[in-house]
Each structure stands twice: as structure tokens, then as C-alpha cells.
PDB file of C-alpha atoms in Angstrom:
ATOM      1  CA  MET A   1      49.991 -75.368 120.410  1.00  0.00           C
ATOM      2  CA  LYS A   2      46.294 -74.667 120.390  1.00  0.00           C
ATOM      3  CA  VAL A   3      44.462 -73.859 117.186  1.00  0.00           C
ATOM      4  CA  LEU A   4      41.075 -72.307 117.014  1.00  0.00           C
ATOM      5  CA  ILE A   5      39.893 -72.344 113.893  1.00  0.00           C
ATOM      6  CA  GLY A   6      37.372 -69.998 112.223  1.00  0.00           C
ATOM      7  CA  VAL A   7      34.733 -71.668 110.508  1.00  0.00           C
ATOM      8  CA  ASP A   8      31.228 -69.670 108.766  1.00  0.00           C
ATOM      9  CA  GLY A   9      30.121 -72.519 105.948  1.00  0.00           C
ATOM     10  CA  SER A  10      32.410 -70.636 103.736  1.00  0.00           C
ATOM     11  CA  PRO A  11      34.836 -72.358 101.416  1.00  0.00           C
ATOM     12  CA  PHE A  12      36.906 -69.731 102.493  1.00  0.00           C
ATOM     13  CA  SER A  13      36.560 -71.340 105.514  1.00  0.00           C
ATOM     14  CA  PHE A  14      36.885 -74.567 105.068  1.00  0.00           C
ATOM     15  CA  ALA A  15      39.608 -73.853 103.084  1.00  0.00           C
ATOM     16  CA  ALA A  16      41.340 -72.419 106.224  1.00  0.00           C
ATOM     17  CA  VAL A  17      41.006 -75.146 107.755  1.00  0.00           C
ATOM     18  CA  GLN A  18      41.639 -76.666 105.901  1.00  0.00           C
ATOM     19  CA  ALA A  19      45.031 -75.382 105.485  1.00  0.00           C
ATOM     20  CA  ILE A  20      45.987 -75.460 108.690  1.00  0.00           C
ATOM     21  CA  GLY A  21      45.669 -79.134 109.061  1.00  0.00           C
ATOM     22  CA  HIS A  22      48.593 -79.779 106.701  1.00  0.00           C
ATOM     23  CA  LEU A  23      50.414 -77.786 109.948  1.00  0.00           C
ATOM     24  CA  LEU A  24      49.767 -79.491 113.121  1.00  0.00           C
ATOM     25  CA  LEU A  25      51.181 -81.842 115.111  1.00  0.00           C
ATOM     26  CA  PRO A  26      49.683 -84.705 116.252  1.00  0.00           C
ATOM     27  CA  THR A  27      50.258 -82.881 119.950  1.00  0.00           C
ATOM     28  CA  ASP A  28      48.161 -79.824 118.894  1.00  0.00           C
ATOM     29  CA  GLU A  29      44.792 -78.991 119.483  1.00  0.00           C
ATOM     30  CA  VAL A  30      42.056 -77.657 117.824  1.00  0.00           C
ATOM     31  CA  ALA A  31      39.056 -75.653 118.248  1.00  0.00           C
ATOM     32  CA  LEU A  32      36.292 -74.902 116.416  1.00  0.00           C
ATOM     33  CA  TYR A  33      34.005 -71.779 116.451  1.00  0.00           C
ATOM     34  CA  HIS A  34      31.627 -70.696 114.264  1.00  0.00           C
ATOM     35  CA  SER A  35      28.462 -67.539 115.372  1.00  0.00           C
ATOM     36  CA  CYS A  36      25.087 -66.444 114.726  1.00  0.00           C
ATOM     37  CA  GLY A  37      25.401 -63.129 115.512  1.00  0.00           C
ATOM     38  CA  ASP A  38      25.769 -61.615 112.240  1.00  0.00           C
ATOM     39  CA  ALA A  39      22.711 -64.171 110.487  1.00  0.00           C
ATOM     40  CA  PRO A  40      19.573 -63.382 113.199  1.00  0.00           C
ATOM     41  CA  LEU A  41      17.371 -66.608 112.695  1.00  0.00           C
ATOM     42  CA  ASN A  42      14.100 -63.969 112.469  1.00  0.00           C
ATOM     43  CA  ASP A  43      12.124 -66.890 112.278  1.00  0.00           C
ATOM     44  CA  ALA A  44      12.078 -68.380 116.233  1.00  0.00           C
ATOM     45  CA  ASP A  45      10.463 -66.485 118.023  1.00  0.00           C
ATOM     46  CA  ASP A  46      12.356 -66.470 121.209  1.00  0.00           C
ATOM     47  CA  ALA A  47      15.943 -66.265 122.427  1.00  0.00           C
ATOM     48  CA  THR A  48      15.599 -70.053 123.603  1.00  0.00           C
ATOM     49  CA  MET A  49      14.090 -71.275 119.876  1.00  0.00           C
ATOM     50  CA  GLN A  50      17.374 -68.783 118.475  1.00  0.00           C
ATOM     51  CA  ASN A  51      19.825 -70.764 120.336  1.00  0.00           C
ATOM     52  CA  ARG A  52      18.566 -73.755 120.273  1.00  0.00           C
ATOM     53  CA  ALA A  53      19.014 -72.666 116.081  1.00  0.00           C
ATOM     54  CA  CYS A  54      22.025 -71.460 116.535  1.00  0.00           C
ATOM     55  CA  GLU A  55      23.341 -74.132 117.402  1.00  0.00           C
ATOM     56  CA  ALA A  56      21.552 -76.780 114.950  1.00  0.00           C
ATOM     57  CA  ILE A  57      23.303 -75.138 112.533  1.00  0.00           C
ATOM     58  CA  ALA A  58      26.789 -74.741 113.898  1.00  0.00           C
ATOM     59  CA  ASN A  59      27.105 -78.160 114.310  1.00  0.00           C
ATOM     60  CA  VAL A  60      25.999 -78.840 110.719  1.00  0.00           C
ATOM     61  CA  VAL A  61      28.900 -76.733 109.646  1.00  0.00           C
ATOM     62  CA  PHE A  62      31.350 -78.343 112.188  1.00  0.00           C
ATOM     63  CA  ASP A  63      30.653 -81.619 110.709  1.00  0.00           C
ATOM     64  CA  GLU A  64      31.135 -80.581 107.302  1.00  0.00           C
ATOM     65  CA  ALA A  65      34.487 -78.047 109.019  1.00  0.00           C
ATOM     66  CA  LYS A  66      35.900 -81.085 110.702  1.00  0.00           C
ATOM     67  CA  LYS A  67      36.103 -83.798 106.786  1.00  0.00           C
ATOM     68  CA  HIS A  68      39.101 -80.744 105.907  1.00  0.00           C
ATOM     69  CA  LEU A  69      40.671 -81.757 108.532  1.00  0.00           C
ATOM     70  CA  PRO A  70      43.283 -84.395 109.665  1.00  0.00           C
ATOM     71  CA  GLU A  71      41.475 -87.550 111.088  1.00  0.00           C
ATOM     72  CA  HIS A  72      43.308 -87.736 114.374  1.00  0.00           C
ATOM     73  CA  PHE A  73      41.972 -84.084 115.029  1.00  0.00           C
ATOM     74  CA  GLN A  74      38.241 -84.846 113.267  1.00  0.00           C
ATOM     75  CA  SER A  75      37.386 -86.802 116.439  1.00  0.00           C
ATOM     76  CA  GLN A  76      39.025 -84.834 118.986  1.00  0.00           C
ATOM     77  CA  ALA A  77      38.304 -81.368 117.293  1.00  0.00           C
ATOM     78  CA  HIS A  78      36.647 -79.020 120.255  1.00  0.00           C
ATOM     79  CA  THR A  79      33.592 -76.794 119.446  1.00  0.00           C
ATOM     80  CA  ILE A  80      32.662 -73.022 120.665  1.00  0.00           C
ATOM     81  CA  VAL A  81      29.046 -71.349 119.301  1.00  0.00           C
ATOM     82  CA  GLY A  82      29.008 -67.613 119.554  1.00  0.00           C
ATOM     83  CA  THR A  83      26.458 -65.860 119.445  1.00  0.00           C
ATOM     84  CA  GLU A  84      27.252 -62.275 119.270  1.00  0.00           C
ATOM     85  CA  ARG A  85      29.735 -60.497 115.988  1.00  0.00           C
ATOM     86  CA  PRO A  86      32.302 -62.952 114.931  1.00  0.00           C
ATOM     87  CA  ALA A  87      34.327 -60.301 114.709  1.00  0.00           C
ATOM     88  CA  ASP A  88      34.974 -59.185 118.414  1.00  0.00           C
ATOM     89  CA  GLU A  89      33.182 -62.847 120.319  1.00  0.00           C
ATOM     90  CA  LEU A  90      36.428 -64.560 118.260  1.00  0.00           C
ATOM     91  CA  ILE A  91      39.048 -62.715 120.034  1.00  0.00           C
ATOM     92  CA  ALA A  92      37.204 -62.914 122.949  1.00  0.00           C
ATOM     93  CA  ALA A  93      37.064 -66.907 122.345  1.00  0.00           C
ATOM     94  CA  ALA A  94      40.743 -67.398 122.019  1.00  0.00           C
ATOM     95  CA  GLY A  95      41.148 -66.054 125.550  1.00  0.00           C
ATOM     96  CA  GLN A  96      39.495 -68.368 126.707  1.00  0.00           C
ATOM     97  CA  TRP A  97      39.850 -71.421 125.690  1.00  0.00           C
ATOM     98  CA  GLY A  98      44.065 -70.283 125.298  1.00  0.00           C
ATOM     99  CA  ALA A  99      44.557 -70.415 121.969  1.00  0.00           C
ATOM    100  CA  ASP A 100      47.758 -70.003 120.227  1.00  0.00           C
ATOM    101  CA  LEU A 101      46.922 -69.121 116.540  1.00  0.00           C
ATOM    102  CA  ILE A 102      43.815 -68.044 115.520  1.00  0.00           C
ATOM    103  CA  VAL A 103      42.857 -68.910 111.768  1.00  0.00           C
ATOM    104  CA  VAL A 104      40.607 -67.652 109.546  1.00  0.00           C
ATOM    105  CA  GLY A 105      39.615 -67.690 105.597  1.00  0.00           C
ATOM    106  CA  ALA A 106      39.769 -64.862 103.160  1.00  0.00           C
ATOM    107  CA  ARG A 107      36.861 -63.636 100.965  1.00  0.00           C
ATOM    108  CA  GLY A 108      39.582 -61.469  98.229  1.00  0.00           C
ATOM    109  CA  LEU A 109      42.445 -59.305  97.440  1.00  0.00           C
ATOM    110  CA  GLY A 110      42.454 -55.553  97.447  1.00  0.00           C
ATOM    111  CA  ARG A 111      41.520 -52.546  99.258  1.00  0.00           C
ATOM    112  CA  MET A 112      38.067 -53.567  99.076  1.00  0.00           C
ATOM    113  CA  GLU A 113      37.958 -56.785 101.635  1.00  0.00           C
ATOM    114  CA  THR A 114      40.043 -53.603 104.510  1.00  0.00           C
ATOM    115  CA  MET A 115      36.398 -51.778 104.139  1.00  0.00           C
ATOM    116  CA  LEU A 116      33.316 -53.936 103.019  1.00  0.00           C
ATOM    117  CA  LEU A 117      31.183 -54.693 106.704  1.00  0.00           C
ATOM    118  CA  GLY A 118      31.802 -57.930 108.467  1.00  0.00           C
ATOM    119  CA  SER A 119      34.991 -58.419 106.953  1.00  0.00           C
ATOM    120  CA  VAL A 120      36.266 -60.748 110.038  1.00  0.00           C
ATOM    121  CA  SER A 121      40.338 -61.578 108.969  1.00  0.00           C
ATOM    122  CA  SER A 122      40.544 -57.637 108.787  1.00  0.00           C
ATOM    123  CA  ALA A 123      38.650 -57.091 111.879  1.00  0.00           C
ATOM    124  CA  VAL A 124      40.990 -59.999 113.890  1.00  0.00           C
ATOM    125  CA  VAL A 125      44.127 -59.489 112.494  1.00  0.00           C
ATOM    126  CA  ARG A 126      43.928 -55.104 113.876  1.00  0.00           C
ATOM    127  CA  THR A 127      42.611 -56.606 116.995  1.00  0.00           C
ATOM    128  CA  SER A 128      44.457 -60.218 117.628  1.00  0.00           C
ATOM    129  CA  PRO A 129      47.002 -60.154 121.043  1.00  0.00           C
ATOM    130  CA  ILE A 130      48.251 -63.355 119.524  1.00  0.00           C
ATOM    131  CA  PRO A 131      48.924 -64.628 116.333  1.00  0.00           C
ATOM    132  CA  VAL A 132      46.450 -64.687 113.572  1.00  0.00           C
ATOM    133  CA  LEU A 133      47.222 -66.617 109.889  1.00  0.00           C
ATOM    134  CA  VAL A 134      45.049 -65.533 107.330  1.00  0.00           C
ATOM    135  CA  VAL A 135      44.689 -67.951 104.332  1.00  0.00           C
ATOM    136  CA  ARG A 136      43.624 -67.745 101.252  1.00  0.00           C
ATOM    137  CA  HIS A 137      41.486 -69.414  99.136  1.00  0.00           C
ATOM    138  CA  GLY A 138      42.425 -71.245  96.655  1.00  0.00           C
ATOM    139  CA  HIS A 139      45.571 -70.563  98.289  1.00  0.00           C
ATOM    140  CA  ALA A 140      46.783 -74.644  99.248  1.00  0.00           C
ATOM    141  CA  LEU A 141      49.288 -74.992 101.430  1.00  0.00           C
ATOM    142  CA  SER A 142      49.710 -79.070 100.617  1.00  0.00           C
ATOM    143  CA  PRO A 143      52.790 -80.781 102.066  1.00  0.00           C
ATOM    144  CA  GLU A 144      52.847 -82.206  98.541  1.00  0.00           C
ATOM    145  CA  THR A 145      54.167 -79.214  96.686  1.00  0.00           C
ATOM    146  CA  PRO A 146      57.000 -77.114  97.437  1.00  0.00           C
ATOM    147  CA  LEU A 147      56.109 -74.770 101.255  1.00  0.00           C
ATOM    148  CA  LYS A 148      57.759 -71.110 100.392  1.00  0.00           C
ATOM    149  CA  VAL A 149      57.271 -68.938 103.468  1.00  0.00           C
ATOM    150  CA  LEU A 150      58.968 -65.367 103.460  1.00  0.00           C
ATOM    151  CA  LEU A 151      59.085 -63.941 107.070  1.00  0.00           C
ATOM    152  CA  ALA A 152      59.626 -60.297 106.946  1.00  0.00           C
ATOM    153  CA  TYR A 153      62.396 -59.649 109.391  1.00  0.00           C
ATOM    154  CA  ASP A 154      61.187 -56.466 112.233  1.00  0.00           C
ATOM    155  CA  ALA A 155      63.673 -56.354 115.324  1.00  0.00           C
ATOM    156  CA  THR A 156      60.487 -56.385 117.810  1.00  0.00           C
ATOM    157  CA  ASN A 157      58.541 -58.398 117.215  1.00  0.00           C
ATOM    158  CA  ALA A 158      61.767 -61.335 116.883  1.00  0.00           C
ATOM    159  CA  ASP A 159      61.432 -62.972 119.136  1.00  0.00           C
ATOM    160  CA  ALA A 160      56.660 -62.931 118.894  1.00  0.00           C
ATOM    161  CA  GLN A 161      57.745 -64.779 114.758  1.00  0.00           C
ATOM    162  CA  SER A 162      60.276 -67.107 115.606  1.00  0.00           C
ATOM    163  CA  GLU A 163      58.676 -68.823 118.709  1.00  0.00           C
ATOM    164  CA  ILE A 164      55.069 -68.687 116.859  1.00  0.00           C
ATOM    165  CA  LEU A 165      57.259 -70.561 113.103  1.00  0.00           C
ATOM    166  CA  GLN A 166      59.422 -72.664 116.259  1.00  0.00           C
ATOM    167  CA  ASN A 167      55.766 -74.062 116.883  1.00  0.00           C
ATOM    168  CA  ILE A 168      54.256 -74.782 113.489  1.00  0.00           C
ATOM    169  CA  ASN A 169      54.626 -78.314 111.415  1.00  0.00           C
ATOM    170  CA  TRP A 170      56.311 -77.368 108.249  1.00  0.00           C
ATOM    171  CA  PRO A 171      56.292 -79.959 106.261  1.00  0.00           C
ATOM    172  CA  ALA A 172      59.028 -81.365 104.852  1.00  0.00           C
ATOM    173  CA  GLY A 173      60.893 -79.288 102.095  1.00  0.00           C
ATOM    174  CA  VAL A 174      60.402 -76.409 102.938  1.00  0.00           C
ATOM    175  CA  ALA A 175      62.045 -73.815 102.135  1.00  0.00           C
ATOM    176  CA  GLY A 176      61.697 -70.630 104.286  1.00  0.00           C
ATOM    177  CA  GLN A 177      63.510 -66.768 103.959  1.00  0.00           C
ATOM    178  CA  VAL A 178      64.061 -63.973 106.245  1.00  0.00           C
ATOM    179  CA  MET A 179      63.926 -60.704 105.032  1.00  0.00           C
ATOM    180  CA  VAL A 180      64.897 -56.954 105.749  1.00  0.00           C
ATOM    181  CA  VAL A 181      63.924 -53.512 103.939  1.00  0.00           C
ATOM    182  CA  ILE A 182      66.419 -50.325 104.216  1.00  0.00           C
ATOM    183  CA  GLU A 183      66.301 -46.706 103.465  1.00  0.00           C
ATOM    184  CA  SER A 184      67.528 -46.499  99.980  1.00  0.00           C
ATOM    185  CA  LEU A 185      70.559 -44.406  99.311  1.00  0.00           C
ATOM    186  CA  LEU A 186      69.150 -42.432  97.100  1.00  0.00           C
ATOM    187  CA  PRO A 187      65.340 -41.374  96.857  1.00  0.00           C
ATOM    188  CA  SER A 188      64.660 -42.858  93.039  1.00  0.00           C
ATOM    189  CA  HIS A 189      64.456 -39.221  92.113  1.00  0.00           C
ATOM    190  CA  LEU A 190      66.609 -36.662  92.518  1.00  0.00           C
ATOM    191  CA  PRO A 191      66.456 -33.212  91.110  1.00  0.00           C
ATOM    192  CA  GLN A 192      69.461 -31.975  89.024  1.00  0.00           C
ATOM    193  CA  TRP A 193      71.026 -29.003  90.785  1.00  0.00           C
ATOM    194  CA  VAL A 194      71.319 -32.038  93.538  1.00  0.00           C
ATOM    195  CA  ARG A 195      73.200 -33.953  91.296  1.00  0.00           C
ATOM    196  CA  ASP A 196      75.281 -30.485  90.052  1.00  0.00           C
ATOM    197  CA  ARG A 197      75.556 -30.221  94.352  1.00  0.00           C
ATOM    198  CA  ALA A 198      77.341 -33.576  94.004  1.00  0.00           C
ATOM    199  CA  ARG A 199      79.786 -33.926  92.179  1.00  0.00           C
ATOM    200  CA  ASP A 200      81.626 -30.712  93.579  1.00  0.00           C
ATOM    201  CA  ALA A 201      84.690 -31.466  95.470  1.00  0.00           C
ATOM    202  CA  ASP A 202      83.599 -29.848  99.255  1.00  0.00           C
ATOM    203  CA  THR A 203      80.789 -32.414  98.940  1.00  0.00           C
ATOM    204  CA  GLU A 204      82.858 -34.998  97.423  1.00  0.00           C
ATOM    205  CA  ALA A 205      84.515 -36.903 100.686  1.00  0.00           C
ATOM    206  CA  MET A 206      80.995 -36.358 102.460  1.00  0.00           C
ATOM    207  CA  THR A 207      79.173 -38.432  99.612  1.00  0.00           C
ATOM    208  CA  GLN A 208      81.968 -41.266  99.337  1.00  0.00           C
ATOM    209  CA  ALA A 209      81.013 -40.875 103.704  1.00  0.00           C
ATOM    210  CA  TRP A 210      77.492 -41.804 103.077  1.00  0.00           C
ATOM    211  CA  VAL A 211      77.625 -44.414 100.807  1.00  0.00           C
ATOM    212  CA  SER A 212      80.914 -45.938 103.394  1.00  0.00           C
ATOM    213  CA  GLU A 213      78.105 -45.884 105.800  1.00  0.00           C
ATOM    214  CA  HIS A 214      74.931 -46.898 103.449  1.00  0.00           C
ATOM    215  CA  GLU A 215      76.803 -50.045 102.563  1.00  0.00           C
ATOM    216  CA  SER A 216      78.071 -50.543 106.242  1.00  0.00           C
ATOM    217  CA  GLU A 217      74.425 -51.271 107.600  1.00  0.00           C
ATOM    218  CA  ARG A 218      73.789 -53.878 104.476  1.00  0.00           C
ATOM    219  CA  GLN A 219      76.284 -55.748 105.925  1.00  0.00           C
ATOM    220  CA  THR A 220      74.773 -55.750 109.481  1.00  0.00           C
ATOM    221  CA  SER A 221      72.228 -56.419 108.805  1.00  0.00           C
ATOM    222  CA  VAL A 222      72.702 -59.827 106.800  1.00  0.00           C
ATOM    223  CA  THR A 223      75.182 -60.711 110.132  1.00  0.00           C
ATOM    224  CA  GLU A 224      72.171 -59.722 111.716  1.00  0.00           C
ATOM    225  CA  LEU A 225      69.243 -61.576 109.379  1.00  0.00           C
ATOM    226  CA  THR A 226      71.809 -64.554 109.905  1.00  0.00           C
ATOM    227  CA  THR A 227      72.562 -65.252 114.085  1.00  0.00           C
ATOM    228  CA  TYR A 228      68.596 -64.725 113.716  1.00  0.00           C
ATOM    229  CA  GLN A 229      68.577 -67.121 110.731  1.00  0.00           C
ATOM    230  CA  GLN A 230      69.435 -69.463 114.681  1.00  0.00           C
ATOM    231  CA  LYS A 231      66.559 -69.224 115.761  1.00  0.00           C
ATOM    232  CA  LEU A 232      64.282 -70.242 113.758  1.00  0.00           C
ATOM    233  CA  PRO A 233      63.027 -73.397 111.961  1.00  0.00           C
ATOM    234  CA  ALA A 234      65.303 -75.608 109.553  1.00  0.00           C
ATOM    235  CA  GLY A 235      64.298 -75.389 106.504  1.00  0.00           C
ATOM    236  CA  PHE A 236      65.091 -71.547 107.170  1.00  0.00           C
ATOM    237  CA  GLN A 237      68.718 -71.017 106.306  1.00  0.00           C
ATOM    238  CA  SER A 238      68.729 -69.252 102.997  1.00  0.00           C
ATOM    239  CA  PRO A 239      70.541 -66.478 102.451  1.00  0.00           C
ATOM    240  CA  PRO A 240      68.422 -63.791 103.292  1.00  0.00           C
ATOM    241  CA  ILE A 241      66.930 -60.901 101.606  1.00  0.00           C
ATOM    242  CA  VAL A 242      67.842 -57.282 102.686  1.00  0.00           C
ATOM    243  CA  ALA A 243      66.156 -54.889  99.872  1.00  0.00           C
ATOM    244  CA  GLU A 244      66.013 -51.175  99.793  1.00  0.00           C
ATOM    245  CA  GLY A 245      63.089 -48.719  99.922  1.00  0.00           C
ATOM    246  CA  ASN A 246      59.876 -48.483 100.489  1.00  0.00           C
ATOM    247  CA  PRO A 247      58.691 -52.333 103.062  1.00  0.00           C
ATOM    248  CA  THR A 248      55.395 -52.785 101.236  1.00  0.00           C
ATOM    249  CA  GLU A 249      56.903 -52.432  97.743  1.00  0.00           C
ATOM    250  CA  GLN A 250      59.506 -54.115  98.285  1.00  0.00           C
ATOM    251  CA  LEU A 251      57.696 -57.007  99.928  1.00  0.00           C
ATOM    252  CA  LEU A 252      55.197 -57.584  97.319  1.00  0.00           C
ATOM    253  CA  ALA A 253      57.479 -57.275  94.604  1.00  0.00           C
ATOM    254  CA  ALA A 254      59.601 -59.611  96.817  1.00  0.00           C
ATOM    255  CA  ILE A 255      56.749 -62.781  97.102  1.00  0.00           C
ATOM    256  CA  THR A 256      55.597 -62.367  93.622  1.00  0.00           C
ATOM    257  CA  ARG A 257      59.186 -62.754  93.196  1.00  0.00           C
ATOM    258  CA  GLU A 258      59.962 -66.302  94.798  1.00  0.00           C
ATOM    259  CA  LYS A 259      56.057 -67.524  94.781  1.00  0.00           C
ATOM    260  CA  ILE A 260      55.743 -67.439  98.106  1.00  0.00           C
ATOM    261  CA  ASP A 261      52.759 -68.972  99.370  1.00  0.00           C
ATOM    262  CA  VAL A 262      52.664 -68.444 103.441  1.00  0.00           C
ATOM    263  CA  VAL A 263      53.994 -64.276 104.200  1.00  0.00           C
ATOM    264  CA  VAL A 264      55.463 -63.239 108.211  1.00  0.00           C
ATOM    265  CA  VAL A 265      54.574 -59.619 109.163  1.00  0.00           C
ATOM    266  CA  GLY A 266      54.812 -58.519 112.470  1.00  0.00           C
ATOM    267  CA  LYS A 267      52.207 -56.337 114.616  1.00  0.00           C
ATOM    268  CA  SER A 268      53.032 -53.307 117.007  1.00  0.00           C
ATOM    269  CA  VAL A 269      49.956 -52.881 119.721  1.00  0.00           C
ATOM    270  CA  LYS A 270      48.084 -50.225 118.791  1.00  0.00           C
ATOM    271  CA  SER A 271      45.653 -47.332 120.386  1.00  0.00           C
ATOM    272  CA  ARG A 272      41.364 -47.704 119.350  1.00  0.00           C
ATOM    273  CA  LEU A 273      41.991 -44.862 116.893  1.00  0.00           C
ATOM    274  CA  SER A 274      45.241 -46.211 115.391  1.00  0.00           C
ATOM    275  CA  ARG A 275      43.829 -49.860 114.058  1.00  0.00           C
ATOM    276  CA  MET A 276      41.207 -47.686 112.934  1.00  0.00           C
ATOM    277  CA  LEU A 277      43.513 -46.099 110.380  1.00  0.00           C
ATOM    278  CA  LEU A 278      45.167 -47.852 107.069  1.00  0.00           C
ATOM    279  CA  GLY A 279      47.956 -47.917 105.959  1.00  0.00           C
ATOM    280  CA  SER A 280      50.420 -50.203 108.074  1.00  0.00           C
ATOM    281  CA  THR A 281      52.578 -52.641 106.224  1.00  0.00           C
ATOM    282  CA  SER A 282      50.733 -55.735 107.625  1.00  0.00           C
ATOM    283  CA  GLU A 283      47.047 -53.840 106.797  1.00  0.00           C
ATOM    284  CA  LYS A 284      49.130 -53.209 103.340  1.00  0.00           C
ATOM    285  CA  ILE A 285      50.312 -57.152 103.134  1.00  0.00           C
ATOM    286  CA  LEU A 286      47.208 -57.883 104.355  1.00  0.00           C
ATOM    287  CA  ALA A 287      45.100 -56.108 101.526  1.00  0.00           C
ATOM    288  CA  TYR A 288      47.198 -57.270  98.656  1.00  0.00           C
ATOM    289  CA  ALA A 289      49.684 -59.954  98.877  1.00  0.00           C
ATOM    290  CA  PRO A 290      48.837 -62.674  96.187  1.00  0.00           C
ATOM    291  CA  CYS A 291      49.432 -65.591  99.351  1.00  0.00           C
ATOM    292  CA  SER A 292      48.774 -66.548 103.137  1.00  0.00           C
ATOM    293  CA  VAL A 293      49.648 -64.218 106.015  1.00  0.00           C
ATOM    294  CA  LEU A 294      50.783 -64.999 109.347  1.00  0.00           C
ATOM    295  CA  VAL A 295      50.410 -61.840 110.983  1.00  0.00           C
ATOM    296  CA  VAL A 296      52.313 -61.733 114.616  1.00  0.00           C
ATOM    297  CA  PRO A 297      51.561 -59.382 116.946  1.00  0.00           C
ATOM    298  CA  ARG A 298      54.451 -58.002 119.398  1.00  0.00           C
ATOM    299  CA  ALA A 299      54.784 -59.940 122.625  1.00  0.00           C
ATOM    300  CA  SER A 300      54.482 -58.450 126.126  1.00  0.00           C
ATOM    301  CA  GLY A 301      56.829 -56.396 127.623  1.00  0.00           C
ATOM    302  CA  GLY A 302      58.572 -56.080 123.869  1.00  0.00           C
TER     303      GLY A 302
END
């Protein structure tokens, strides 16, 4: 697997380097990317001096970033110096280098993170055609402690998700769970007249059929997830979770309840306009989950 890591010299980006370092195989390839695009060097007199200054700064950042990688990769890591906005150029660099995974650090929690100018992690997730791992600062993915992973199952992204999970070197003892969220049998709050009507003899048979159909859907989901687990790494064989209700709310609740370290969510291919509109499950999870987030776009042709 080829992994491209965006580094800007901040502790957030170095945390991302250290985190992915624990999940690499010796045969993997690593590249570090740094850009001066968001910080023009105004003291430089011309383009040549600007480029030299940018390269010098990038080398300092790269040297520090390499210290956070396993020793095997410190001398073998590729380096890529950019001069444009990193949110755009990072994805282009990943394509040119042939990366299978992009890794970036996250600066915080909450909707403001997705609104801040320069929120590279959010912009990269929205537009990247390959998986992106967003690492929360201070949320170590260390092999010294059992790693808990939650996969939010989506049939349209299932193959792409299983592929990237198989390519990651999960540490021994990883506890992976697969979860799907289905619609609730009934809304949480119903008007009194609806409850009264549900007790009528005329609607009793229909209500029972509705309950039976809902239970059948739940059992079908359990069977589907159990079968899907055969495509996942060995540590992802815990009993599947079938929840009901709002997908974002249920996923965030499970993340907190299970003390999840990494949540894996899918992302559908969207138009430029739809990428500007906040509200998808993956974006909400990215904004509010207290753990690292691996966002996997739908495979081409999926």
C-alpha cells in the first residue's frame, strides 16, 4: 500500500504521522507532502528565492516528521514539496504518486472545523477519490493498547471498505465491529390519535404485519453483516450491531459507548455543488466524532 501523509509542521500533522506508522506493513511505501501555498514567503524577492525558501522549510518539516515514523521508513520515505493550496494540491499529488491512502491530521471537533478557512482535512475528505484517514490529535493509535474500530456498513461502499481494511496492518488484539442503522419501526413520538387508531381492530392485523416485516428486515441485516465479515480482517468478527433510528446519532452514540478509536464510514461520489452542502453522515461524523475517521469513497463503477 502507498500512503501519502500531509504534514504542515503542526502537532496535528505529526500525530497523524505517528498514528499511521503503527498501521504500516514493512512492504508499504510512504510519502510526506508539505506545501507553502497557504503561507507565501513575502520576504523573498523573486520566484526562485521563494522556491528555495519553501524547499528549505519543507525539508525541516520533513526531517521532524520522519522522526515520528517507524525506523524502517525514516530513510525510505518519499517527500513531495507543493506550492499551491494544500487542500487541492494534496489530492493531485496523491494521484500522481499513485497513493492508496491519504492521511491528514484534524485540528478539533465541531461544525466550526468544517467552516474554518484552511480546514485541509475537511476539504480533502470532500474531494478525494481515494480513502482518507483523518487522525484526531491526542488520540493515539498505539499497538500498546487494544485498538477498537467501528465500520459503518453501507452496501454501496462495502467492497471498497473491505479492501482498504485488508490493506491496513491492524495490530494484534484489534477489536473490529460492523454496524448498520435501519429505520425505526415507529417514530419516537406519535400523536395520541395515531396511538388510538393503532388499537382499532381494523388496523391490528396491519400493525402485526408491519412488526413482522420490520423484524424480518433486522434479521436480514444481521445475516448480511455476518456474511460480509468474512471479507474483513480476522479482528473484525465480533457480533454485528443493528441499530435503529438516525444514522449519525446512532453512530456517534456507538462511538462513545464502545470507546471507539477509529470509525470507518463510506462516501458517495457527489457533484461539486453537493460537496458544498454540509449534512451527509460522513461529514457529520468527521465533524463530531471524538476519534479518528477513515472515509472511504465508493469504488469506481460501484
